[in-house]
Tab-separated table of C-alpha atoms in Angstrom:
chain	number	residue	atom	x	y	z
A	1457	UNK	CA	-2.716	12.389	27.030
A	1458	UNK	CA	0.459	11.144	26.237
A	1459	UNK	CA	1.732	9.348	22.911
A	1460	UNK	CA	1.367	6.377	24.168
A	1461	UNK	CA	-1.805	6.929	25.590
A	1462	UNK	CA	-2.938	8.020	22.130
A	1463	UNK	CA	-2.115	4.663	20.910
A	1464	UNK	CA	-3.123	2.820	23.228
A	1465	UNK	CA	-6.724	4.614	22.923
A	1466	UNK	CA	-6.833	4.381	19.001
A	1467	UNK	CA	-5.677	0.680	19.173
A	1468	UNK	CA	-8.050	-0.315	21.604
A	1469	UNK	CA	-10.747	0.830	19.498
A	1470	UNK	CA	-9.900	-2.815	17.378
A	1471	UNK	CA	-13.053	-3.874	19.568
A	1472	UNK	CA	-15.337	-2.288	17.376
A	1473	UNK	CA	-14.038	-4.292	14.199
A	1474	UNK	CA	-14.398	-3.892	10.699
A	1475	UNK	CA	-17.099	-2.390	9.655
A	1476	UNK	CA	-17.498	-0.833	5.771
A	1477	UNK	CA	-19.770	2.314	5.581
A	1478	UNK	CA	-19.554	6.024	5.639
A	1479	UNK	CA	-22.544	6.938	8.376
A	1480	UNK	CA	-20.189	6.945	11.175
A	1481	UNK	CA	-17.088	8.508	9.682
A	1482	UNK	CA	-19.425	11.074	8.283
A	1483	UNK	CA	-20.674	11.874	11.703
A	1484	UNK	CA	-17.406	12.016	13.618
A	1485	UNK	CA	-15.922	14.348	10.873
A	1486	UNK	CA	-19.360	16.698	11.318
A	1487	UNK	CA	-18.364	16.656	14.838
A	1488	UNK	CA	-14.341	17.483	14.145
A	1489	UNK	CA	-15.868	20.506	11.899
A	1490	UNK	CA	-15.476	18.354	8.405
A	1491	UNK	CA	-11.637	19.142	8.054
A	1492	UNK	CA	-11.623	17.305	4.721
A	1493	UNK	CA	-13.179	19.664	2.972
A	1494	UNK	CA	-11.592	22.186	0.972
A	1495	UNK	CA	-8.236	19.576	0.220
A	1496	UNK	CA	-7.040	19.079	-3.079
A	1497	UNK	CA	-6.895	15.309	-3.365
A	1498	UNK	CA	-5.253	12.356	-5.267
A	1499	UNK	CA	-7.566	9.439	-4.407
A	1500	UNK	CA	-5.930	6.124	-5.091
A	1501	UNK	CA	-7.718	2.500	-4.861
A	1502	UNK	CA	-6.608	-0.911	-6.111
A	1503	UNK	CA	-5.648	-4.621	-4.589
A	1504	UNK	CA	-1.704	-4.205	-5.315
A	1505	UNK	CA	0.563	-0.993	-5.786
A	1506	UNK	CA	-1.638	1.415	-4.016
A	1507	UNK	CA	1.156	2.379	-1.590
A	1508	UNK	CA	3.669	2.475	-4.177
A	1509	UNK	CA	1.227	4.737	-6.773
A	1510	UNK	CA	0.970	6.844	-4.026
A	1511	UNK	CA	4.537	7.450	-2.739
A	1512	UNK	CA	5.426	8.043	-6.282
A	1513	UNK	CA	2.658	10.786	-6.779
A	1514	UNK	CA	3.381	12.201	-3.230
A	1515	UNK	CA	6.904	12.418	-4.231
A	1516	UNK	CA	6.428	14.336	-7.690
A	1517	UNK	CA	4.351	16.754	-6.087
A	1518	UNK	CA	6.697	17.341	-3.727
A	1519	UNK	CA	9.541	18.037	-6.182
A	1520	UNK	CA	7.310	20.462	-8.320
A	1521	UNK	CA	7.222	22.476	-4.819
A	1522	UNK	CA	3.985	21.786	-3.319
A	1523	UNK	CA	3.111	21.194	0.324
A	1524	UNK	CA	1.889	17.522	0.301
A	1525	UNK	CA	0.063	15.255	2.764
A	1526	UNK	CA	0.559	11.361	2.592
A	1527	UNK	CA	-2.035	9.180	4.349
A	1528	UNK	CA	-1.588	5.308	3.480
A	1529	UNK	CA	-1.860	1.990	6.043
A	1530	UNK	CA	-0.891	0.082	7.103
A	1531	UNK	CA	2.339	1.229	8.603
A	1532	UNK	CA	5.395	-0.738	9.041
A	1533	UNK	CA	7.324	0.145	11.902
A	1534	UNK	CA	5.708	3.074	13.499
A	1535	UNK	CA	2.527	4.431	13.648
A	1536	UNK	CA	3.010	7.913	12.482
A	1537	UNK	CA	3.964	6.342	9.287
A	1538	UNK	CA	0.728	6.135	8.320
A	1539	UNK	CA	0.250	10.241	8.260
A	1540	UNK	CA	2.811	12.375	6.569
A	1541	UNK	CA	3.501	15.786	5.364
A	1542	UNK	CA	6.393	16.624	3.040
A	1543	UNK	CA	8.001	13.143	3.798
A	1544	UNK	CA	8.143	13.588	7.515
A	1545	UNK	CA	5.908	11.225	9.644
A	1546	UNK	CA	3.364	13.300	12.091
A	1547	UNK	CA	5.187	13.764	15.301
A	1548	UNK	CA	4.132	12.058	18.527
A	1549	UNK	CA	2.957	15.428	20.285
A	1550	UNK	CA	0.638	16.143	17.434
A	1551	UNK	CA	-0.705	12.583	17.449
A	1552	UNK	CA	-1.252	12.919	21.060
A	1553	UNK	CA	-3.238	16.199	20.849
A	1554	UNK	CA	-5.359	15.322	17.435
A	1555	UNK	CA	-6.216	11.970	19.424
A	1556	UNK	CA	-8.051	14.095	22.306
A	1557	UNK	CA	-9.685	16.228	19.899
A	1558	UNK	CA	-11.008	12.619	18.271
A	1559	UNK	CA	-11.764	11.191	21.557
A	1560	UNK	CA	-13.646	13.830	22.739
A	1561	UNK	CA	-15.622	13.535	19.525
A	1562	UNK	CA	-16.432	9.714	19.822
A	1563	UNK	CA	-17.579	10.441	23.237
A	1564	UNK	CA	-20.129	13.105	21.840
A	1565	UNK	CA	-21.314	10.232	19.140
A	1566	UNK	CA	-21.909	7.676	22.097
A	1567	UNK	CA	-23.490	10.320	24.018
A	1568	UNK	CA	-26.117	10.729	21.547
A	1569	UNK	CA	-26.616	7.036	20.975
A	1570	UNK	CA	-24.821	6.987	17.625
A	1571	UNK	CA	-22.273	4.556	18.078
A	1572	UNK	CA	-18.456	4.374	18.235
A	1573	UNK	CA	-16.239	4.291	14.745
A	1574	UNK	CA	-13.952	1.999	13.998
A	1575	UNK	CA	-10.053	2.477	14.780
A	1576	UNK	CA	-9.294	3.160	10.907
A	1577	UNK	CA	-12.533	5.736	11.014
A	1578	UNK	CA	-10.621	7.419	14.019
A	1579	UNK	CA	-7.275	7.529	12.581
A	1580	UNK	CA	-8.571	9.109	9.117
A	1581	UNK	CA	-10.761	11.542	11.198
A	1582	UNK	CA	-7.261	12.149	12.705
A	1583	UNK	CA	-5.185	12.494	9.384
A	1584	UNK	CA	-7.567	15.108	8.069
A	1585	UNK	CA	-7.331	17.142	11.264
A	1586	UNK	CA	-3.415	16.980	10.623
A	1587	UNK	CA	-3.523	17.528	6.942
A	1588	UNK	CA	-6.365	20.837	7.453
A	1589	UNK	CA	-3.866	22.117	9.765
A	1590	UNK	CA	-0.854	21.534	7.997
A	1591	UNK	CA	-2.607	23.487	5.220
A	1592	UNK	CA	-1.203	21.194	2.635
A	1593	UNK	CA	-1.760	22.312	-1.134
A	1594	UNK	CA	-2.394	18.510	-2.014
A	1595	UNK	CA	-3.481	15.311	-0.158
A	1596	UNK	CA	-2.127	11.742	-1.421
A	1597	UNK	CA	-5.210	9.627	0.022
A	1598	UNK	CA	-4.664	5.938	0.352
A	1599	UNK	CA	-8.077	3.806	0.331
A	1600	UNK	CA	-7.807	1.343	3.427
A	1601	UNK	CA	-9.934	-1.354	1.629
A	1602	UNK	CA	-12.407	-1.512	-0.946
A	1603	UNK	CA	-13.457	1.924	-1.702
A	1604	UNK	CA	-16.951	2.737	-2.055
A	1605	UNK	CA	-17.347	2.057	1.950
A	1606	UNK	CA	-13.968	2.921	2.716
A	1607	UNK	CA	-13.528	5.702	5.424
A	1608	UNK	CA	-11.746	7.683	3.346
A	1609	UNK	CA	-14.303	8.059	0.931
A	1610	UNK	CA	-16.346	11.242	2.121
A	1611	UNK	CA	-14.207	13.687	-0.460
A	1612	UNK	CA	-14.486	14.587	-3.328
A	1613	UNK	CA	-11.090	14.239	-5.225
A	1614	UNK	CA	-9.563	16.026	-8.650
A	1615	UNK	CA	-8.429	12.677	-9.825
A	1616	UNK	CA	-9.265	9.120	-8.705
A	1617	UNK	CA	-6.352	6.656	-9.556
A	1618	UNK	CA	-7.201	2.793	-9.391
A	1619	UNK	CA	-4.092	0.632	-9.272
A	1620	UNK	CA	-4.814	-3.456	-10.168
A	1621	UNK	CA	-7.691	-4.900	-9.105
A	1622	UNK	CA	-7.349	-8.498	-7.738
A	1623	UNK	CA	-8.351	-10.752	-5.611
A	1624	UNK	CA	-8.136	-9.814	-1.992
A	1625	UNK	CA	-10.334	-9.328	1.225
A	1626	UNK	CA	-13.090	-11.182	-0.342
A	1627	UNK	CA	-15.167	-11.486	2.602
A	1628	UNK	CA	-15.759	-7.860	2.475
A	1629	UNK	CA	-15.679	-7.164	-1.087
A	1630	UNK	CA	-16.908	-10.206	-3.029
A	1631	UNK	CA	-15.777	-13.457	-4.696
A	1632	UNK	CA	-15.620	-12.274	-8.095
A	1633	UNK	CA	-13.618	-9.537	-9.749
A	1634	UNK	CA	-16.506	-7.995	-10.958
A	1635	UNK	CA	-17.775	-7.375	-7.275
A	1636	UNK	CA	-14.177	-6.409	-5.922
A	1637	UNK	CA	-14.372	-4.040	-8.648
A	1638	UNK	CA	-17.506	-2.566	-8.278
A	1639	UNK	CA	-16.035	-1.440	-4.711
A	1640	UNK	CA	-13.000	-0.029	-5.581
A	1641	UNK	CA	-15.119	2.065	-8.484
A	1642	UNK	CA	-16.920	3.842	-5.216
A	1643	UNK	CA	-14.256	6.442	-5.495
A	1644	UNK	CA	-15.137	7.383	-8.893
A	1645	UNK	CA	-16.993	10.722	-8.778
A	1646	UNK	CA	-19.049	12.639	-11.018
A	1647	UNK	CA	-17.204	14.608	-13.598
A	1648	UNK	CA	-13.847	14.117	-11.723
A	1649	UNK	CA	-11.100	12.679	-13.821
A	1650	UNK	CA	-10.469	8.959	-13.619
A	1651	UNK	CA	-7.079	7.027	-14.029
A	1652	UNK	CA	-6.852	3.515	-14.205
A	1653	UNK	CA	-3.508	1.380	-14.452
A	1654	UNK	CA	-3.950	-1.584	-16.993
A	1655	UNK	CA	-6.372	-4.064	-15.749
A	1656	UNK	CA	-8.128	-7.329	-16.387
A	1657	UNK	CA	-10.759	-7.293	-18.762
A	1658	UNK	CA	-13.544	-8.067	-16.126
A	1659	UNK	CA	-12.351	-5.099	-13.964
A	1660	UNK	CA	-12.028	-2.961	-16.925
A	1661	UNK	CA	-15.491	-3.388	-17.959
A	1662	UNK	CA	-16.828	-2.052	-14.541
A	1663	UNK	CA	-14.643	0.770	-14.533
A	1664	UNK	CA	-15.641	2.083	-18.029
A	1665	UNK	CA	-19.184	1.390	-17.214
A	1666	UNK	CA	-19.025	3.388	-13.859
A	1667	UNK	CA	-17.232	6.387	-15.535
A	1668	UNK	CA	-19.915	6.248	-18.273
A	1669	UNK	CA	-22.556	6.280	-15.639
A	1670	UNK	CA	-21.026	9.162	-13.549
A	1671	UNK	CA	-19.719	11.038	-16.389
A	1672	UNK	CA	-16.325	10.752	-15.019
A	1673	UNK	CA	-13.434	11.121	-18.033
A	1674	UNK	CA	-11.399	8.198	-18.142
A	1675	UNK	CA	-7.906	7.967	-18.467
A	1676	UNK	CA	-6.665	4.518	-19.320
A	1677	UNK	CA	-2.735	4.205	-18.327
A	1678	UNK	CA	-2.102	1.391	-21.040
A	1679	UNK	CA	-3.543	3.348	-23.700
A	1680	UNK	CA	-1.976	6.955	-22.705
A	1681	UNK	CA	1.594	6.078	-22.094
A	1682	UNK	CA	3.978	3.751	-23.461
A	1683	UNK	CA	7.461	3.139	-21.869
A	1684	UNK	CA	10.242	1.230	-22.835
A	1685	UNK	CA	12.751	-0.587	-20.226
A	1686	UNK	CA	16.665	0.684	-20.789
A	1687	UNK	CA	18.326	-1.049	-18.002
A	1688	UNK	CA	17.642	-2.855	-14.720
A	1689	UNK	CA	19.278	-4.202	-11.555
A	1690	UNK	CA	19.287	-4.108	-8.087
A	1691	UNK	CA	20.096	-0.243	-8.068
A	1692	UNK	CA	16.842	0.329	-9.788
A	1693	UNK	CA	15.374	0.828	-13.191
A	1694	UNK	CA	15.664	3.351	-16.174
A	1695	UNK	CA	13.297	3.928	-18.634
A	1696	UNK	CA	11.726	6.108	-21.209
A	1697	UNK	CA	8.152	7.132	-21.024
A	1698	UNK	CA	5.903	8.735	-23.517
A	1699	UNK	CA	2.617	9.724	-23.011
A	1700	UNK	CA	0.182	11.897	-25.395
A	1701	UNK	CA	1.216	15.222	-23.206
A	1702	UNK	CA	4.650	14.475	-23.087
A	1703	UNK	CA	8.072	12.580	-23.514
A	1704	UNK	CA	10.080	11.540	-20.579
A	1705	UNK	CA	13.806	10.175	-21.472
A	1706	UNK	CA	15.750	7.963	-19.021
A	1707	UNK	CA	13.354	8.506	-15.703
A	1708	UNK	CA	14.531	6.566	-13.211
A	1709	UNK	CA	13.087	4.692	-10.168
A	1710	UNK	CA	14.395	2.805	-7.321
A	1711	UNK	CA	11.404	0.705	-7.138
A	1712	UNK	CA	12.265	-2.977	-8.245
A	1713	UNK	CA	9.952	-5.266	-10.265
A	1714	UNK	CA	8.367	-5.093	-13.401
A	1715	UNK	CA	5.069	-3.959	-12.092
A	1716	UNK	CA	6.908	-0.645	-10.928
A	1717	UNK	CA	6.738	0.453	-14.084
A	1718	UNK	CA	3.142	0.183	-14.442
A	1719	UNK	CA	2.810	1.882	-11.260
A	1720	UNK	CA	5.595	4.665	-12.483
A	1721	UNK	CA	3.408	5.426	-15.786
A	1722	UNK	CA	-0.034	5.268	-13.569
A	1723	UNK	CA	1.819	8.017	-11.161
A	1724	UNK	CA	2.665	10.305	-14.045
A	1725	UNK	CA	-0.441	9.945	-15.931
A	1726	UNK	CA	-2.336	10.736	-12.652
A	1727	UNK	CA	-0.164	13.985	-12.141
A	1728	UNK	CA	-0.770	15.166	-15.688
A	1729	UNK	CA	-4.384	14.344	-15.509
A	1730	UNK	CA	-4.104	17.650	-12.969
A	1731	UNK	CA	-4.036	19.561	-15.918
A	1732	UNK	CA	-7.596	19.277	-16.549
A	1733	UNK	CA	-7.690	21.976	-13.518
A	1734	UNK	CA	-5.224	24.045	-14.651
A	1735	UNK	CA	-2.787	22.694	-12.635
A	1736	UNK	CA	1.200	21.917	-14.496
A	1737	UNK	CA	3.794	20.000	-12.805
A	1738	UNK	CA	6.869	20.637	-14.585
A	1739	UNK	CA	8.972	17.427	-16.549
A	1740	UNK	CA	12.048	17.790	-14.480
A	1741	UNK	CA	9.480	17.317	-11.128
A	1742	UNK	CA	7.814	13.970	-12.708
A	1743	UNK	CA	12.079	13.015	-12.952
A	1744	UNK	CA	13.158	14.076	-9.514
A	1745	UNK	CA	9.640	12.740	-8.203
A	1746	UNK	CA	10.223	9.463	-9.498
A	1747	UNK	CA	13.835	9.209	-8.714
A	1748	UNK	CA	13.408	10.407	-5.053
A	1749	UNK	CA	10.244	7.701	-4.292
A	1750	UNK	CA	10.565	5.435	-1.810
A	1751	UNK	CA	8.268	2.582	-0.525
A	1752	UNK	CA	9.897	0.659	2.203
A	1753	UNK	CA	8.719	-2.998	2.319
A	1754	UNK	CA	8.054	-3.659	-1.124
A	1755	UNK	CA	10.850	-5.641	-3.033
A	1756	UNK	CA	13.389	-3.864	-0.451
A	1757	UNK	CA	16.843	-4.647	-0.410
A	1758	UNK	CA	18.666	-4.345	3.020
A	1759	UNK	CA	21.714	-5.585	2.781
A	1760	UNK	CA	24.304	-7.663	0.498
A	1761	UNK	CA	26.464	-10.788	0.898
A	1762	UNK	CA	23.981	-12.357	1.609
A	1763	UNK	CA	21.480	-10.596	-0.018
A	1764	UNK	CA	18.385	-9.743	2.040
A	1765	UNK	CA	15.427	-9.252	0.745
A	1766	UNK	CA	11.739	-8.380	2.395
A	1767	UNK	CA	8.453	-7.950	0.482
A	1768	UNK	CA	4.543	-7.423	1.822
A	1769	UNK	CA	3.365	-9.960	-0.773
A	1770	UNK	CA	0.243	-10.578	1.350
A	1771	UNK	CA	-2.113	-12.072	-1.397
A	1772	UNK	CA	-1.944	-14.236	-4.783
A	1773	UNK	CA	-1.082	-10.970	-6.877
A	1774	UNK	CA	1.661	-9.915	-4.753
A	1775	UNK	CA	3.632	-13.216	-4.260
A	1776	UNK	CA	3.414	-13.601	-8.377
A	1777	UNK	CA	5.126	-10.407	-8.511
A	1778	UNK	CA	7.528	-11.152	-5.629
A	1779	UNK	CA	8.185	-15.010	-7.434
A	1780	UNK	CA	9.048	-13.278	-11.028
A	1781	UNK	CA	11.238	-10.706	-9.569
A	1782	UNK	CA	13.243	-13.269	-7.566
A	1783	UNK	CA	13.549	-15.423	-10.685
A	1784	UNK	CA	14.484	-12.323	-12.766
A	1785	UNK	CA	16.840	-10.437	-10.383
A	1786	UNK	CA	18.422	-13.552	-8.344
A	1787	UNK	CA	18.503	-16.508	-11.223
A	1788	UNK	CA	20.391	-19.471	-10.063
A	1789	UNK	CA	21.084	-17.995	-6.606
A	1790	UNK	CA	20.081	-20.057	-3.438
A	1791	UNK	CA	16.626	-18.864	-1.930
A	1792	UNK	CA	16.020	-19.295	1.732
A	1793	UNK	CA	12.374	-18.348	2.390
A	1794	UNK	CA	11.397	-16.973	5.702
A	1795	UNK	CA	7.461	-16.367	5.195
A	1796	UNK	CA	4.141	-15.613	7.642
A	1797	UNK	CA	0.880	-15.169	6.437
A	1798	UNK	CA	-2.410	-14.517	8.203
A	1799	UNK	CA	-5.015	-17.107	7.968
A	1800	UNK	CA	-7.622	-15.177	6.176
A	1801	UNK	CA	-5.594	-14.959	3.062
A	1802	UNK	CA	-5.768	-17.346	0.040
A	1803	UNK	CA	-2.303	-18.976	1.609
A	1804	UNK	CA	-2.466	-22.101	-0.246
A	1805	UNK	CA	-2.466	-20.607	-3.220
A	1806	UNK	CA	0.055	-18.169	-2.147
A	1807	UNK	CA	2.137	-21.213	-1.139
A	1808	UNK	CA	1.832	-22.825	-4.077
A	1809	UNK	CA	2.916	-20.104	-6.304
A	1810	UNK	CA	6.420	-19.403	-4.097
A	1811	UNK	CA	7.400	-22.525	-2.343
A	1812	UNK	CA	8.755	-24.334	-5.858
A	1813	UNK	CA	11.383	-21.640	-6.093
A	1814	UNK	CA	12.677	-21.919	-2.227
A	1815	UNK	CA	15.603	-24.219	-1.712
A	1816	UNK	CA	15.204	-23.352	2.291
A	1817	UNK	CA	11.994	-22.670	4.258
A	1818	UNK	CA	11.515	-21.101	7.659
A	1819	UNK	CA	8.095	-20.896	8.638
A	1820	UNK	CA	6.989	-17.702	11.532
A	1821	UNK	CA	4.372	-16.099	12.858
A	1822	UNK	CA	3.583	-12.924	11.870
A	1823	UNK	CA	2.565	-9.980	14.637
A	1824	UNK	CA	-1.040	-10.320	14.733
A	1825	UNK	CA	-3.951	-12.199	15.957
A	1826	UNK	CA	-5.344	-13.352	12.760
A	1827	UNK	CA	-2.050	-15.028	11.990
A	1828	UNK	CA	-1.512	-18.730	10.998
A	1829	UNK	CA	1.240	-20.364	13.510
A	1830	UNK	CA	4.596	-21.076	12.166
A	1831	UNK	CA	3.310	-25.093	12.870
A	1832	UNK	CA	-0.078	-24.415	10.880
A	1833	UNK	CA	1.960	-22.753	8.176
A	1834	UNK	CA	4.546	-25.584	7.720
A	1835	UNK	CA	1.651	-28.068	7.768
A	1836	UNK	CA	0.108	-26.433	4.703
A	1837	UNK	CA	3.396	-26.621	2.925
A	1838	UNK	CA	3.675	-30.068	3.396
A	1839	UNK	CA	0.456	-30.757	1.739
A	1840	UNK	CA	1.514	-29.272	-1.527
A	1841	UNK	CA	1.178	-31.646	-4.241
A	1842	UNK	CA	5.295	-31.355	-5.141
A	1843	UNK	CA	7.718	-34.418	-5.189
A	1844	UNK	CA	10.010	-32.657	-3.197
A	1845	UNK	CA	9.445	-30.215	-0.304
A	1846	UNK	CA	12.688	-28.961	1.333
A	1847	UNK	CA	13.390	-29.392	5.209
A	1848	UNK	CA	11.575	-26.758	6.754
A	1849	UNK	CA	12.550	-25.005	10.228
A	1850	UNK	CA	9.272	-23.752	12.402
A	1851	UNK	CA	9.850	-20.797	14.759
A	1852	UNK	CA	6.796	-18.708	16.103
A	1853	UNK	CA	9.512	-16.000	17.335
A	1854	UNK	CA	10.415	-13.781	14.480
A	1855	UNK	CA	13.706	-12.706	15.788
A	1856	UNK	CA	14.744	-16.692	16.139
A	1857	UNK	CA	13.567	-17.034	12.711
A	1858	UNK	CA	15.671	-13.855	11.406
A	1859	UNK	CA	18.998	-15.323	13.010
A	1860	UNK	CA	18.355	-18.878	11.928
A	1861	UNK	CA	18.131	-17.589	8.461
A	1862	UNK	CA	20.691	-15.247	8.431
A	1863	UNK	CA	23.154	-18.024	9.903
A	1864	UNK	CA	22.184	-20.392	6.992
A	1865	UNK	CA	23.096	-18.248	4.278
A	1866	UNK	CA	26.419	-18.351	2.262
A	1867	UNK	CA	27.607	-14.634	1.005
A	1868	UNK	CA	26.277	-15.427	-2.547
A	1869	UNK	CA	22.798	-16.483	-1.178
A	1870	UNK	CA	19.355	-14.813	-0.873
A	1871	UNK	CA	17.375	-14.363	2.077
A	1872	UNK	CA	13.822	-13.653	1.375
A	1873	UNK	CA	11.343	-12.239	3.970
A	1874	UNK	CA	7.779	-12.667	2.337
A	1875	UNK	CA	4.103	-12.499	3.379
A	1876	UNK	CA	2.301	-10.283	5.681
A	1877	UNK	CA	3.184	-6.598	6.360
A	1878	UNK	CA	3.165	-7.312	10.321
A	1879	UNK	CA	6.024	-9.547	9.614
A	1880	UNK	CA	7.592	-7.358	7.455
A	1881	UNK	CA	7.642	-4.647	9.779
A	1882	UNK	CA	9.137	-6.350	12.580
A	1883	UNK	CA	11.761	-7.905	10.275
A	1884	UNK	CA	12.744	-4.087	9.007
A	1885	UNK	CA	13.103	-3.292	12.346
A	1886	UNK	CA	15.025	-6.168	13.439
A	1887	UNK	CA	17.488	-6.050	10.400
A	1888	UNK	CA	17.893	-2.084	10.886
A	1889	UNK	CA	18.782	-2.349	14.492
């Protein structure tokens, strides 16, 4: 099996759709020898900030000299990004080789009448196989969706971390924050430490109740850690951080946005929680790891004169963060907004937040069958109850939308590409080339 054939096989499993539950993934991993067992894992769930927090935890542990696996989703440009060891994508040959093993196990499942796993379950199994082979010291494991019935939730982590919980995937997780939080709290395990970022009161109540029920020591970042922003700009942020265990002065991160300070504090507290298992991470590893952490596609500046910023703000909370960042980092600048959103998102609310700060708008279609067409998105914008809406340029072709935006921009403008990660990944590839 070649790399191309492996990806065709994996992506062909989309026909099995999205199915929340652990029965299939457990059977698949059992056939494969349960490669997920015996790995030191930090498991991360939440609605927003999972990827950034995972990236920072991964970077800190690597700076401490450990061999670290990182599992995230979705990918931006290449599939291999989802599975990394020591910051490097899984090689094409290993994807091809391990997909053969997964395919053989899937065939055994079907032969015995157990049914086939979903694409995400197959990729998760592939990741566990690779991390086991690579003998990682730690695995930073990002939940795909929810937590309780997510395919990653077949492990017992050292630390469970929960980033801010908000509304997303309501069709699967529930219509209230309480219901969504219950799903996220599925990663909390008896007797194992849980670290939570600052939360809405409704979500925090569920986290507290779950930890109490499972005798999981709960560490709240808002009480455990306090930071003070020293300076900020498009090049990054510098801040002091004090926890109950240490004081860190003049920490630096390259990631933009006030929310990244909460994510950084959550990452540090999660790493400090490893002390409960006799694992001490040096102060300098925290400093170096945070400064070297990267998370592409989230408030990422790709060029200047004009500034070109891409952000995978794919839900209402993400759009609100983007809006706040644009007002903070680029006050009084002309904003050219290129936007593409999936049809199963709360796109009317998302548009209501971001459109008022846009001076020019280009609608396009993300590279997904679930995407709104550029015309549908434009019509939704026109129906918003605002006195004045800028002229809208419509193009389903992402490359054309990029060209139009860049040709429209003066050196002092800001071109923003926002919405679905299926859009952001394509834009990032086009702009890099």
